[in-house]
Amino acid sequence: MLQGQAPVSLRVAALLAAVLVLGFVPADATARQQKPQPTVKASDLAKRIHAQINKNRKKHGLQSLAWNDALSRIAAKHSRDMANRNYLDHRNPEGENFSTRYRQGGFSCEIQTGSELIHTGAENIALSRLYNSTTTENGIAYYHWNSEREIALKTVDGWMNSPSHRENILAPHWRQEGIGIEIGPDNNIYITQNFC
């Protein structure tokens, strides 16, 4: 033993005591930690959904859709209207559909397939959430938040599992799309996708 050093057993005992003291946490401090709400930015979420749409089109041998800012603004306006007036529908309360919104937005879409059939656009809508559920412990609500990635995947998966939405996404004649998103204060995320 070197001079000035405590025996090994005494040093081990002191180290164990320090670990026990430092490792002791009062019971209320071991409660579940609240996960912070992830940042969900509407424009970033729209681009993630756009990327997922093009992945699905590519899997089915279709060309990617170009991003169209005008269609995105039209879609965003519809999403904002749905959020502000608390509805989820292709028609607004006045009965106007995407064709009216295209016209009001100064956008014209005419795609001819075959000798007579002309497509003038299409629309998908979805309602998602910032969180799926909450758990309450000792009177404290813990949120099960969704990330931008999870919201984008769930939105596109939902559309791909719906025959009419899937048909819009996989229509070979579409060349461009715009996606507009409104995140409401009530946890709801309104998503509109417009095609041409």
mmCIF file with all atom_site columns, C-alpha atoms in Angstrom:
data_model
loop_
_atom_site.group_PDB
_atom_site.id
_atom_site.type_symbol
_atom_site.label_atom_id
_atom_site.label_alt_id
_atom_site.label_comp_id
_atom_site.label_asym_id
_atom_site.label_entity_id
_atom_site.label_seq_id
_atom_site.pdbx_PDB_ins_code
_atom_site.Cartn_x
_atom_site.Cartn_y
_atom_site.Cartn_z
_atom_site.occupancy
_atom_site.B_iso_or_equiv
_atom_site.pdbx_formal_charge
_atom_site.auth_seq_id
_atom_site.auth_comp_id
_atom_site.auth_asym_id
_atom_site.auth_atom_id
_atom_site.pdbx_PDB_model_num
ATOM 1   C CA . MET A 1 1   ? 0.000   0.000  0.000   1.00 0.00 ? 1   MET A CA 1
ATOM 2   C CA . LEU A 1 2   ? 1.297   3.419  -0.911  1.00 0.00 ? 2   LEU A CA 1
ATOM 3   C CA . GLN A 1 3   ? 1.603   5.971  1.786   1.00 0.00 ? 3   GLN A CA 1
ATOM 4   C CA . GLY A 1 4   ? -1.378  8.329  2.054   1.00 0.00 ? 4   GLY A CA 1
ATOM 5   C CA . GLN A 1 5   ? -3.800  5.959  0.276   1.00 0.00 ? 5   GLN A CA 1
ATOM 6   C CA . ALA A 1 6   ? -6.695  4.179  1.930   1.00 0.00 ? 6   ALA A CA 1
ATOM 7   C CA . PRO A 1 7   ? -6.915  0.392  1.648   1.00 0.00 ? 7   PRO A CA 1
ATOM 8   C CA . VAL A 1 8   ? -8.663  -0.876 -1.538  1.00 0.00 ? 8   VAL A CA 1
ATOM 9   C CA . SER A 1 9   ? -11.717 -2.103 0.350   1.00 0.00 ? 9   SER A CA 1
ATOM 10  C CA . LEU A 1 10  ? -12.181 1.311  1.932   1.00 0.00 ? 10  LEU A CA 1
ATOM 11  C CA . ARG A 1 11  ? -11.896 3.051  -1.467  1.00 0.00 ? 11  ARG A CA 1
ATOM 12  C CA . VAL A 1 12  ? -14.451 0.636  -3.004  1.00 0.00 ? 12  VAL A CA 1
ATOM 13  C CA . ALA A 1 13  ? -16.848 1.218  -0.121  1.00 0.00 ? 13  ALA A CA 1
ATOM 14  C CA . ALA A 1 14  ? -16.502 4.997  -0.511  1.00 0.00 ? 14  ALA A CA 1
ATOM 15  C CA . LEU A 1 15  ? -17.099 4.714  -4.260  1.00 0.00 ? 15  LEU A CA 1
ATOM 16  C CA . LEU A 1 16  ? -20.218 2.576  -3.712  1.00 0.00 ? 16  LEU A CA 1
ATOM 17  C CA . ALA A 1 17  ? -21.535 5.048  -1.169  1.00 0.00 ? 17  ALA A CA 1
ATOM 18  C CA . ALA A 1 18  ? -21.015 7.912  -3.644  1.00 0.00 ? 18  ALA A CA 1
ATOM 19  C CA . VAL A 1 19  ? -22.826 5.983  -6.398  1.00 0.00 ? 19  VAL A CA 1
ATOM 20  C CA . LEU A 1 20  ? -25.721 5.238  -4.078  1.00 0.00 ? 20  LEU A CA 1
ATOM 21  C CA . VAL A 1 21  ? -25.996 8.842  -2.920  1.00 0.00 ? 21  VAL A CA 1
ATOM 22  C CA . LEU A 1 22  ? -25.620 10.325 -6.400  1.00 0.00 ? 22  LEU A CA 1
ATOM 23  C CA . GLY A 1 23  ? -27.821 7.643  -7.967  1.00 0.00 ? 23  GLY A CA 1
ATOM 24  C CA . PHE A 1 24  ? -30.644 8.199  -5.496  1.00 0.00 ? 24  PHE A CA 1
ATOM 25  C CA . VAL A 1 25  ? -33.458 10.137 -7.107  1.00 0.00 ? 25  VAL A CA 1
ATOM 26  C CA . PRO A 1 26  ? -36.616 11.067 -5.237  1.00 0.00 ? 26  PRO A CA 1
ATOM 27  C CA . ALA A 1 27  ? -39.696 9.164  -6.447  1.00 0.00 ? 27  ALA A CA 1
ATOM 28  C CA . ASP A 1 28  ? -41.386 12.229 -7.943  1.00 0.00 ? 28  ASP A CA 1
ATOM 29  C CA . ALA A 1 29  ? -38.306 13.003 -10.051 1.00 0.00 ? 29  ALA A CA 1
ATOM 30  C CA . THR A 1 30  ? -38.450 9.574  -11.727 1.00 0.00 ? 30  THR A CA 1
ATOM 31  C CA . ALA A 1 31  ? -41.868 10.328 -13.232 1.00 0.00 ? 31  ALA A CA 1
ATOM 32  C CA . ARG A 1 32  ? -42.104 10.190 -16.991 1.00 0.00 ? 32  ARG A CA 1
ATOM 33  C CA . GLN A 1 33  ? -40.517 13.136 -18.762 1.00 0.00 ? 33  GLN A CA 1
ATOM 34  C CA . GLN A 1 34  ? -42.713 15.095 -21.153 1.00 0.00 ? 34  GLN A CA 1
ATOM 35  C CA . LYS A 1 35  ? -41.434 14.676 -24.697 1.00 0.00 ? 35  LYS A CA 1
ATOM 36  C CA . PRO A 1 36  ? -41.143 18.060 -26.354 1.00 0.00 ? 36  PRO A CA 1
ATOM 37  C CA . GLN A 1 37  ? -43.520 18.790 -29.207 1.00 0.00 ? 37  GLN A CA 1
ATOM 38  C CA . PRO A 1 38  ? -41.608 18.364 -32.462 1.00 0.00 ? 38  PRO A CA 1
ATOM 39  C CA . THR A 1 39  ? -41.549 21.283 -34.835 1.00 0.00 ? 39  THR A CA 1
ATOM 40  C CA . VAL A 1 40  ? -43.969 20.693 -37.702 1.00 0.00 ? 40  VAL A CA 1
ATOM 41  C CA . LYS A 1 41  ? -43.688 23.325 -40.408 1.00 0.00 ? 41  LYS A CA 1
ATOM 42  C CA . ALA A 1 42  ? -46.467 23.286 -43.021 1.00 0.00 ? 42  ALA A CA 1
ATOM 43  C CA . SER A 1 43  ? -44.166 23.961 -46.000 1.00 0.00 ? 43  SER A CA 1
ATOM 44  C CA . ASP A 1 44  ? -41.692 21.251 -44.956 1.00 0.00 ? 44  ASP A CA 1
ATOM 45  C CA . LEU A 1 45  ? -44.502 18.765 -44.356 1.00 0.00 ? 45  LEU A CA 1
ATOM 46  C CA . ALA A 1 46  ? -45.950 19.519 -47.800 1.00 0.00 ? 46  ALA A CA 1
ATOM 47  C CA . LYS A 1 47  ? -42.576 18.792 -49.418 1.00 0.00 ? 47  LYS A CA 1
ATOM 48  C CA . ARG A 1 48  ? -42.254 15.517 -47.468 1.00 0.00 ? 48  ARG A CA 1
ATOM 49  C CA . ILE A 1 49  ? -45.694 14.425 -48.681 1.00 0.00 ? 49  ILE A CA 1
ATOM 50  C CA . HIS A 1 50  ? -44.729 15.425 -52.228 1.00 0.00 ? 50  HIS A CA 1
ATOM 51  C CA . ALA A 1 51  ? -41.593 13.255 -52.001 1.00 0.00 ? 51  ALA A CA 1
ATOM 52  C CA . GLN A 1 52  ? -43.644 10.291 -50.727 1.00 0.00 ? 52  GLN A CA 1
ATOM 53  C CA . ILE A 1 53  ? -46.153 10.725 -53.566 1.00 0.00 ? 53  ILE A CA 1
ATOM 54  C CA . ASN A 1 54  ? -43.336 10.569 -56.107 1.00 0.00 ? 54  ASN A CA 1
ATOM 55  C CA . LYS A 1 55  ? -41.840 7.480  -54.430 1.00 0.00 ? 55  LYS A CA 1
ATOM 56  C CA . ASN A 1 56  ? -45.187 5.745  -54.839 1.00 0.00 ? 56  ASN A CA 1
ATOM 57  C CA . ARG A 1 57  ? -45.515 6.833  -58.459 1.00 0.00 ? 57  ARG A CA 1
ATOM 58  C CA . LYS A 1 58  ? -41.998 5.615  -59.198 1.00 0.00 ? 58  LYS A CA 1
ATOM 59  C CA . LYS A 1 59  ? -42.803 2.201  -57.625 1.00 0.00 ? 59  LYS A CA 1
ATOM 60  C CA . HIS A 1 60  ? -45.641 1.940  -60.147 1.00 0.00 ? 60  HIS A CA 1
ATOM 61  C CA . GLY A 1 61  ? -43.525 2.944  -63.142 1.00 0.00 ? 61  GLY A CA 1
ATOM 62  C CA . LEU A 1 62  ? -44.942 6.481  -63.389 1.00 0.00 ? 62  LEU A CA 1
ATOM 63  C CA . GLN A 1 63  ? -43.104 9.750  -63.850 1.00 0.00 ? 63  GLN A CA 1
ATOM 64  C CA . SER A 1 64  ? -42.645 12.050 -60.879 1.00 0.00 ? 64  SER A CA 1
ATOM 65  C CA . LEU A 1 65  ? -44.990 14.974 -60.453 1.00 0.00 ? 65  LEU A CA 1
ATOM 66  C CA . ALA A 1 66  ? -43.449 18.428 -60.633 1.00 0.00 ? 66  ALA A CA 1
ATOM 67  C CA . TRP A 1 67  ? -44.161 20.822 -57.768 1.00 0.00 ? 67  TRP A CA 1
ATOM 68  C CA . ASN A 1 68  ? -46.448 23.677 -58.803 1.00 0.00 ? 68  ASN A CA 1
ATOM 69  C CA . ASP A 1 69  ? -46.483 26.778 -56.587 1.00 0.00 ? 69  ASP A CA 1
ATOM 70  C CA . ALA A 1 70  ? -49.828 28.030 -57.928 1.00 0.00 ? 70  ALA A CA 1
ATOM 71  C CA . LEU A 1 71  ? -51.516 24.696 -57.151 1.00 0.00 ? 71  LEU A CA 1
ATOM 72  C CA . SER A 1 72  ? -49.859 24.737 -53.732 1.00 0.00 ? 72  SER A CA 1
ATOM 73  C CA . ARG A 1 73  ? -51.305 28.189 -52.956 1.00 0.00 ? 73  ARG A CA 1
ATOM 74  C CA . ILE A 1 74  ? -54.776 27.037 -54.074 1.00 0.00 ? 74  ILE A CA 1
ATOM 75  C CA . ALA A 1 75  ? -54.451 23.912 -51.915 1.00 0.00 ? 75  ALA A CA 1
ATOM 76  C CA . ALA A 1 76  ? -53.222 25.921 -48.915 1.00 0.00 ? 76  ALA A CA 1
ATOM 77  C CA . LYS A 1 77  ? -56.158 28.311 -49.206 1.00 0.00 ? 77  LYS A CA 1
ATOM 78  C CA . HIS A 1 78  ? -58.595 25.373 -49.134 1.00 0.00 ? 78  HIS A CA 1
ATOM 79  C CA . SER A 1 79  ? -56.814 23.798 -46.141 1.00 0.00 ? 79  SER A CA 1
ATOM 80  C CA . ARG A 1 80  ? -56.931 27.128 -44.302 1.00 0.00 ? 80  ARG A CA 1
ATOM 81  C CA . ASP A 1 81  ? -60.638 27.505 -45.070 1.00 0.00 ? 81  ASP A CA 1
ATOM 82  C CA . MET A 1 82  ? -61.372 23.991 -43.763 1.00 0.00 ? 82  MET A CA 1
ATOM 83  C CA . ALA A 1 83  ? -59.411 24.692 -40.572 1.00 0.00 ? 83  ALA A CA 1
ATOM 84  C CA . ASN A 1 84  ? -60.990 28.097 -39.987 1.00 0.00 ? 84  ASN A CA 1
ATOM 85  C CA . ARG A 1 85  ? -64.542 26.891 -40.610 1.00 0.00 ? 85  ARG A CA 1
ATOM 86  C CA . ASN A 1 86  ? -64.116 23.427 -39.115 1.00 0.00 ? 86  ASN A CA 1
ATOM 87  C CA . TYR A 1 87  ? -65.084 21.145 -42.009 1.00 0.00 ? 87  TYR A CA 1
ATOM 88  C CA . LEU A 1 88  ? -63.384 18.459 -44.101 1.00 0.00 ? 88  LEU A CA 1
ATOM 89  C CA . ASP A 1 89  ? -64.789 18.257 -47.604 1.00 0.00 ? 89  ASP A CA 1
ATOM 90  C CA . HIS A 1 90  ? -63.904 18.813 -51.250 1.00 0.00 ? 90  HIS A CA 1
ATOM 91  C CA . ARG A 1 91  ? -66.761 21.319 -51.371 1.00 0.00 ? 91  ARG A CA 1
ATOM 92  C CA . ASN A 1 92  ? -66.747 24.357 -49.132 1.00 0.00 ? 92  ASN A CA 1
ATOM 93  C CA . PRO A 1 93  ? -69.961 25.355 -47.292 1.00 0.00 ? 93  PRO A CA 1
ATOM 94  C CA . GLU A 1 94  ? -70.969 27.407 -50.353 1.00 0.00 ? 94  GLU A CA 1
ATOM 95  C CA . GLY A 1 95  ? -70.744 24.275 -52.526 1.00 0.00 ? 95  GLY A CA 1
ATOM 96  C CA . GLU A 1 96  ? -67.616 25.303 -54.454 1.00 0.00 ? 96  GLU A CA 1
ATOM 97  C CA . ASN A 1 97  ? -65.181 22.538 -55.426 1.00 0.00 ? 97  ASN A CA 1
ATOM 98  C CA . PHE A 1 98  ? -61.600 22.436 -56.677 1.00 0.00 ? 98  PHE A CA 1
ATOM 99  C CA . SER A 1 99  ? -62.608 23.610 -60.180 1.00 0.00 ? 99  SER A CA 1
ATOM 100 C CA . THR A 1 100 ? -63.921 26.863 -58.706 1.00 0.00 ? 100 THR A CA 1
ATOM 101 C CA . ARG A 1 101 ? -60.800 27.234 -56.564 1.00 0.00 ? 101 ARG A CA 1
ATOM 102 C CA . TYR A 1 102 ? -58.566 26.686 -59.614 1.00 0.00 ? 102 TYR A CA 1
ATOM 103 C CA . ARG A 1 103 ? -60.478 29.370 -61.513 1.00 0.00 ? 103 ARG A CA 1
ATOM 104 C CA . GLN A 1 104 ? -60.402 31.800 -58.566 1.00 0.00 ? 104 GLN A CA 1
ATOM 105 C CA . GLY A 1 105 ? -56.660 31.177 -58.267 1.00 0.00 ? 105 GLY A CA 1
ATOM 106 C CA . GLY A 1 106 ? -56.137 31.968 -61.946 1.00 0.00 ? 106 GLY A CA 1
ATOM 107 C CA . PHE A 1 107 ? -55.107 28.393 -62.711 1.00 0.00 ? 107 PHE A CA 1
ATOM 108 C CA . SER A 1 108 ? -56.251 26.433 -65.748 1.00 0.00 ? 108 SER A CA 1
ATOM 109 C CA . CYS A 1 109 ? -55.753 22.699 -66.226 1.00 0.00 ? 109 CYS A CA 1
ATOM 110 C CA . GLU A 1 110 ? -56.631 20.814 -69.381 1.00 0.00 ? 110 GLU A CA 1
ATOM 111 C CA . ILE A 1 111 ? -54.995 17.499 -70.115 1.00 0.00 ? 111 ILE A CA 1
ATOM 112 C CA . GLN A 1 112 ? -56.316 15.558 -73.073 1.00 0.00 ? 112 GLN A CA 1
ATOM 113 C CA . THR A 1 113 ? -56.017 11.795 -73.090 1.00 0.00 ? 113 THR A CA 1
ATOM 114 C CA . GLY A 1 114 ? -57.390 9.945  -76.047 1.00 0.00 ? 114 GLY A CA 1
ATOM 115 C CA . SER A 1 115 ? -59.468 11.738 -78.631 1.00 0.00 ? 115 SER A CA 1
ATOM 116 C CA . GLU A 1 116 ? -62.188 13.154 -76.383 1.00 0.00 ? 116 GLU A CA 1
ATOM 117 C CA . LEU A 1 117 ? -61.377 12.830 -72.672 1.00 0.00 ? 117 LEU A CA 1
ATOM 118 C CA . ILE A 1 118 ? -60.103 16.009 -71.043 1.00 0.00 ? 118 ILE A CA 1
ATOM 119 C CA . HIS A 1 119 ? -58.939 16.086 -67.415 1.00 0.00 ? 119 HIS A CA 1
ATOM 120 C CA . THR A 1 120 ? -59.255 19.416 -65.625 1.00 0.00 ? 120 THR A CA 1
ATOM 121 C CA . GLY A 1 121 ? -57.638 18.490 -62.318 1.00 0.00 ? 121 GLY A CA 1
ATOM 122 C CA . ALA A 1 122 ? -58.247 16.462 -59.197 1.00 0.00 ? 122 ALA A CA 1
ATOM 123 C CA . GLU A 1 123 ? -57.980 16.811 -55.451 1.00 0.00 ? 123 GLU A CA 1
ATOM 124 C CA . ASN A 1 124 ? -57.191 14.707 -52.401 1.00 0.00 ? 124 ASN A CA 1
ATOM 125 C CA . ILE A 1 125 ? -57.781 15.926 -48.854 1.00 0.00 ? 125 ILE A CA 1
ATOM 126 C CA . ALA A 1 126 ? -56.802 14.482 -45.486 1.00 0.00 ? 126 ALA A CA 1
ATOM 127 C CA . LEU A 1 127 ? -57.032 15.275 -41.812 1.00 0.00 ? 127 LEU A CA 1
ATOM 128 C CA . SER A 1 128 ? -54.068 14.387 -39.653 1.00 0.00 ? 128 SER A CA 1
ATOM 129 C CA . ARG A 1 129 ? -53.033 15.240 -36.105 1.00 0.00 ? 129 ARG A CA 1
ATOM 130 C CA . LEU A 1 130 ? -50.017 16.642 -34.311 1.00 0.00 ? 130 LEU A CA 1
ATOM 131 C CA . TYR A 1 131 ? -50.416 13.867 -31.734 1.00 0.00 ? 131 TYR A CA 1
ATOM 132 C CA . ASN A 1 132 ? -52.273 10.560 -31.727 1.00 0.00 ? 132 ASN A CA 1
ATOM 133 C CA . SER A 1 133 ? -53.138 10.248 -28.065 1.00 0.00 ? 133 SER A CA 1
ATOM 134 C CA . THR A 1 134 ? -52.350 11.352 -24.548 1.00 0.00 ? 134 THR A CA 1
ATOM 135 C CA . THR A 1 135 ? -51.655 9.465  -21.380 1.00 0.00 ? 135 THR A CA 1
ATOM 136 C CA . THR A 1 136 ? -52.473 11.039 -18.030 1.00 0.00 ? 136 THR A CA 1
ATOM 137 C CA . GLU A 1 137 ? -50.411 10.183 -14.976 1.00 0.00 ? 137 GLU A CA 1
ATOM 138 C CA . ASN A 1 138 ? -50.907 11.934 -11.652 1.00 0.00 ? 138 ASN A CA 1
ATOM 139 C CA . GLY A 1 139 ? -52.993 14.572 -13.397 1.00 0.00 ? 139 GLY A CA 1
ATOM 140 C CA . ILE A 1 140 ? -50.324 15.347 -16.011 1.00 0.00 ? 140 ILE A CA 1
ATOM 141 C CA . ALA A 1 141 ? -51.078 14.766 -19.707 1.00 0.00 ? 141 ALA A CA 1
ATOM 142 C CA . TYR A 1 142 ? -48.276 13.245 -21.780 1.00 0.00 ? 142 TYR A CA 1
ATOM 143 C CA . TYR A 1 143 ? -48.640 13.669 -25.546 1.00 0.00 ? 143 TYR A CA 1
ATOM 144 C CA . HIS A 1 144 ? -47.691 11.023 -28.112 1.00 0.00 ? 144 HIS A CA 1
ATOM 145 C CA . TRP A 1 145 ? -46.450 13.481 -30.754 1.00 0.00 ? 145 TRP A CA 1
ATOM 146 C CA . ASN A 1 146 ? -46.083 12.733 -34.464 1.00 0.00 ? 146 ASN A CA 1
ATOM 147 C CA . SER A 1 147 ? -43.011 13.894 -36.352 1.00 0.00 ? 147 SER A CA 1
ATOM 148 C CA . GLU A 1 148 ? -43.203 15.500 -39.808 1.00 0.00 ? 148 GLU A CA 1
ATOM 149 C CA . ARG A 1 149 ? -41.941 12.217 -41.248 1.00 0.00 ? 149 ARG A CA 1
ATOM 150 C CA . GLU A 1 150 ? -44.644 10.175 -39.484 1.00 0.00 ? 150 GLU A CA 1
ATOM 151 C CA . ILE A 1 151 ? -47.407 12.569 -40.552 1.00 0.00 ? 151 ILE A CA 1
ATOM 152 C CA . ALA A 1 152 ? -46.242 12.461 -44.184 1.00 0.00 ? 152 ALA A CA 1
ATOM 153 C CA . LEU A 1 153 ? -46.036 8.656  -44.225 1.00 0.00 ? 153 LEU A CA 1
ATOM 154 C CA . LYS A 1 154 ? -49.428 8.200  -42.553 1.00 0.00 ? 154 LYS A CA 1
ATOM 155 C CA . THR A 1 155 ? -51.072 10.694 -44.913 1.00 0.00 ? 155 THR A CA 1
ATOM 156 C CA . VAL A 1 156 ? -49.751 9.073  -48.086 1.00 0.00 ? 156 VAL A CA 1
ATOM 157 C CA . ASP A 1 157 ? -50.373 5.543  -46.752 1.00 0.00 ? 157 ASP A CA 1
ATOM 158 C CA . GLY A 1 158 ? -53.968 6.548  -45.994 1.00 0.00 ? 158 GLY A CA 1
ATOM 159 C CA . TRP A 1 159 ? -54.443 7.888  -49.498 1.00 0.00 ? 159 TRP A CA 1
ATOM 160 C CA . MET A 1 160 ? -52.828 4.834  -51.081 1.00 0.00 ? 160 MET A CA 1
ATOM 161 C CA . ASN A 1 161 ? -55.208 2.574  -49.118 1.00 0.00 ? 161 ASN A CA 1
ATOM 162 C CA . SER A 1 162 ? -58.253 4.494  -50.387 1.00 0.00 ? 162 SER A CA 1
ATOM 163 C CA . PRO A 1 163 ? -59.265 3.530  -53.952 1.00 0.00 ? 163 PRO A CA 1
ATOM 164 C CA . SER A 1 164 ? -60.310 7.020  -55.110 1.00 0.00 ? 164 SER A CA 1
ATOM 165 C CA . HIS A 1 165 ? -57.286 8.791  -53.576 1.00 0.00 ? 165 HIS A CA 1
ATOM 166 C CA . ARG A 1 166 ? -54.949 6.118  -54.931 1.00 0.00 ? 166 ARG A CA 1
ATOM 167 C CA . GLU A 1 167 ? -56.464 6.542  -58.390 1.00 0.00 ? 167 GLU A CA 1
ATOM 168 C CA . ASN A 1 168 ? -55.662 10.277 -58.296 1.00 0.00 ? 168 ASN A CA 1
ATOM 169 C CA . ILE A 1 169 ? -52.091 9.658  -57.133 1.00 0.00 ? 169 ILE A CA 1
ATOM 170 C CA . LEU A 1 170 ? -51.399 6.980  -59.747 1.00 0.00 ? 170 LEU A CA 1
ATOM 171 C CA . ALA A 1 171 ? -53.174 8.614  -62.694 1.00 0.00 ? 171 ALA A CA 1
ATOM 172 C CA . PRO A 1 172 ? -50.560 8.583  -65.473 1.00 0.00 ? 172 PRO A CA 1
ATOM 173 C CA . HIS A 1 173 ? -51.803 11.802 -67.086 1.00 0.00 ? 173 HIS A CA 1
ATOM 174 C CA . TRP A 1 174 ? -51.016 14.114 -64.158 1.00 0.00 ? 174 TRP A CA 1
ATOM 175 C CA . ARG A 1 175 ? -47.779 16.053 -64.552 1.00 0.00 ? 175 ARG A CA 1
ATOM 176 C CA . GLN A 1 176 ? -47.768 18.355 -61.519 1.00 0.00 ? 176 GLN A CA 1
ATOM 177 C CA . GLU A 1 177 ? -49.189 18.826 -58.063 1.00 0.00 ? 177 GLU A CA 1
ATOM 178 C CA . GLY A 1 178 ? -49.418 21.328 -55.267 1.00 0.00 ? 178 GLY A CA 1
ATOM 179 C CA . ILE A 1 179 ? -49.912 20.511 -51.610 1.00 0.00 ? 179 ILE A CA 1
ATOM 180 C CA . GLY A 1 180 ? -51.188 23.005 -49.062 1.00 0.00 ? 180 GLY A CA 1
ATOM 181 C CA . ILE A 1 181 ? -51.326 22.469 -45.327 1.00 0.00 ? 181 ILE A CA 1
ATOM 182 C CA . GLU A 1 182 ? -52.901 24.324 -42.433 1.00 0.00 ? 182 GLU A CA 1
ATOM 183 C CA . ILE A 1 183 ? -52.002 23.382 -38.877 1.00 0.00 ? 183 ILE A CA 1
ATOM 184 C CA . GLY A 1 184 ? -54.843 24.385 -36.596 1.00 0.00 ? 184 GLY A CA 1
ATOM 185 C CA . PRO A 1 185 ? -54.568 25.267 -32.907 1.00 0.00 ? 185 PRO A CA 1
ATOM 186 C CA . ASP A 1 186 ? -56.761 22.240 -32.102 1.00 0.00 ? 186 ASP A CA 1
ATOM 187 C CA . ASN A 1 187 ? -54.168 19.542 -33.006 1.00 0.00 ? 187 ASN A CA 1
ATOM 188 C CA . ASN A 1 188 ? -55.679 19.089 -36.499 1.00 0.00 ? 188 ASN A CA 1
ATOM 189 C CA . ILE A 1 189 ? -53.631 19.238 -39.682 1.00 0.00 ? 189 ILE A CA 1
ATOM 190 C CA . TYR A 1 190 ? -55.667 19.922 -42.822 1.00 0.00 ? 190 TYR A CA 1
ATOM 191 C CA . ILE A 1 191 ? -53.994 18.675 -46.000 1.00 0.00 ? 191 ILE A CA 1
ATOM 192 C CA . THR A 1 192 ? -55.070 19.412 -49.575 1.00 0.00 ? 192 THR A CA 1
ATOM 193 C CA . GLN A 1 193 ? -53.373 17.956 -52.660 1.00 0.00 ? 193 GLN A CA 1
ATOM 194 C CA . ASN A 1 194 ? -54.259 19.370 -56.100 1.00 0.00 ? 194 ASN A CA 1
ATOM 195 C CA . PHE A 1 195 ? -53.295 17.795 -59.424 1.00 0.00 ? 195 PHE A CA 1
ATOM 196 C CA . CYS A 1 196 ? -52.938 18.882 -63.021 1.00 0.00 ? 196 CYS A CA 1
#
